[in-house]
């Protein structure tokens, strides 16, 4: 940490050898191919702690999941219980700080929901306040962000009991979610079998919608997309993206148990194809995921195409934030899952993309990879509140996957 005492020189280390851990060697940047004089505590960047292959707890019975999927699953010393835990954070992407707080919380909880877990025992909030904000802005904006995070946690049946706040060049918001549960409360993400159907519970296109909204005030960028979308349609898509990102995946997590889901993940920063590939690689059986249909917030596919290779939305690599769950379901259960997702949403007053679910592909025998067919069917999902959404009262479609 900045301000801490620097490591001793070689001579000093030799004279105080007993004070340091066995095998300790002072850090020398040049031995690592770095510039001499580099201070490790002054580098910047982000990263996640890796699995160091520790043998701690390896003798404990129960399912175990480490680095690479949505959560870690650690068997506890107390028989039959596991700790399931996750953390995530990112930079703000919408203008409303309250909604940004809700989105951040939904994004963290989504990792638990991807394993079919509907209850969370505790949350921590991670918050970085920008040093570029003046005191007035900080005192108004940050409490709204904190309140949004807390309200979403309460909606999910949990509470925020602590966390950490720091000063940073950028605003960063995120958190930690933890739960202790029995094996029947979670679904390991490795049970897909040939013949399963792939279902997605939120539409794609959030990154495209957020960027298009920012471009309303940037003429040189707006000129690239104005022929395929109106300003009103951009505003509707942005609103839909914001509310979709803030919506919890809790309902879908509960239905995963009811309809015998075999595996799931949530769709976030790596895009649909990236997360589908990651999930496919995790499977015990030799399977492949084939995606035929792409539910996308209305007009966002056209906007993405107008921008060339900037987003690659239809190619499946456009980042999403707090996206839906990608669930592997038995074929006979998939349509029922989609229907119940829609009916529960309508019962809560949802319209348009809210609470929808779409059959998007199949699981077949293969090499544990995912792919999108050359010409996938684009399902234009109307934003809630739009005229098209108000007219759309039909049940979720069961598209042809042949």
PDB file of N, CA, C and O in Angstrom, residues 28-36 38:
ATOM      1  N   UNK A  28      12.647  -7.421  -7.291  1.00  0.00           N
ATOM      2  CA  UNK A  28      13.522  -6.682  -8.198  1.00  0.00           C
ATOM      3  C   UNK A  28      12.852  -6.640  -9.560  1.00  0.00           C
ATOM      4  O   UNK A  28      12.760  -7.675 -10.243  1.00  0.00           O
ATOM      5  N   UNK A  29      12.355  -5.474  -9.989  1.00  0.00           N
ATOM      6  CA  UNK A  29      11.597  -5.383 -11.242  1.00  0.00           C
ATOM      7  C   UNK A  29      12.317  -5.965 -12.448  1.00  0.00           C
ATOM      8  O   UNK A  29      11.705  -6.625 -13.291  1.00  0.00           O
ATOM      9  N   UNK A  30      13.628  -5.727 -12.544  1.00  0.00           N
ATOM     10  CA  UNK A  30      14.367  -6.167 -13.727  1.00  0.00           C
ATOM     11  C   UNK A  30      14.393  -7.688 -13.861  1.00  0.00           C
ATOM     12  O   UNK A  30      14.516  -8.224 -14.976  1.00  0.00           O
ATOM     13  N   UNK A  31      14.243  -8.423 -12.741  1.00  0.00           N
ATOM     14  CA  UNK A  31      14.214  -9.883 -12.809  1.00  0.00           C
ATOM     15  C   UNK A  31      12.914 -10.401 -13.406  1.00  0.00           C
ATOM     16  O   UNK A  31      12.810 -11.576 -13.751  1.00  0.00           O
ATOM     17  N   UNK A  32      11.932  -9.530 -13.508  1.00  0.00           N
ATOM     18  CA  UNK A  32      10.629  -9.901 -14.071  1.00  0.00           C
ATOM     19  C   UNK A  32      10.385  -9.226 -15.426  1.00  0.00           C
ATOM     20  O   UNK A  32       9.253  -9.183 -15.901  1.00  0.00           O
ATOM     21  N   UNK A  33      11.457  -8.688 -16.018  1.00  0.00           N
ATOM     22  CA  UNK A  33      11.314  -8.028 -17.305  1.00  0.00           C
ATOM     23  C   UNK A  33      10.674  -6.668 -17.230  1.00  0.00           C
ATOM     24  O   UNK A  33      10.151  -6.160 -18.225  1.00  0.00           O
ATOM     25  N   UNK A  34      10.690  -6.046 -16.020  1.00  0.00           N
ATOM     26  CA  UNK A  34      10.084  -4.736 -15.825  1.00  0.00           C
ATOM     27  C   UNK A  34      11.150  -3.670 -15.707  1.00  0.00           C
ATOM     28  O   UNK A  34      12.343  -3.961 -15.544  1.00  0.00           O
ATOM     29  N   UNK A  35      10.730  -2.425 -15.805  1.00  0.00           N
ATOM     30  CA  UNK A  35      11.655  -1.312 -15.698  1.00  0.00           C
ATOM     31  C   UNK A  35      12.203  -1.205 -14.278  1.00  0.00           C
ATOM     32  O   UNK A  35      11.442  -1.320 -13.308  1.00  0.00           O
ATOM     33  N   UNK A  36      13.516  -0.985 -14.127  1.00  0.00           N
ATOM     34  CA  UNK A  36      14.088  -0.785 -12.789  1.00  0.00           C
ATOM     35  C   UNK A  36      13.408   0.384 -12.081  1.00  0.00           C
ATOM     36  O   UNK A  36      13.051   1.382 -12.704  1.00  0.00           O
ATOM     37  N   UNK A  38      10.446   0.280 -10.706  1.00  0.00           N
ATOM     38  CA  UNK A  38       8.991   0.148 -10.656  1.00  0.00           C
ATOM     39  C   UNK A  38       8.558  -0.252  -9.256  1.00  0.00           C
ATOM     40  O   UNK A  38       9.131  -1.143  -8.645  1.00  0.00           O
TER      41      UNK A  38
END
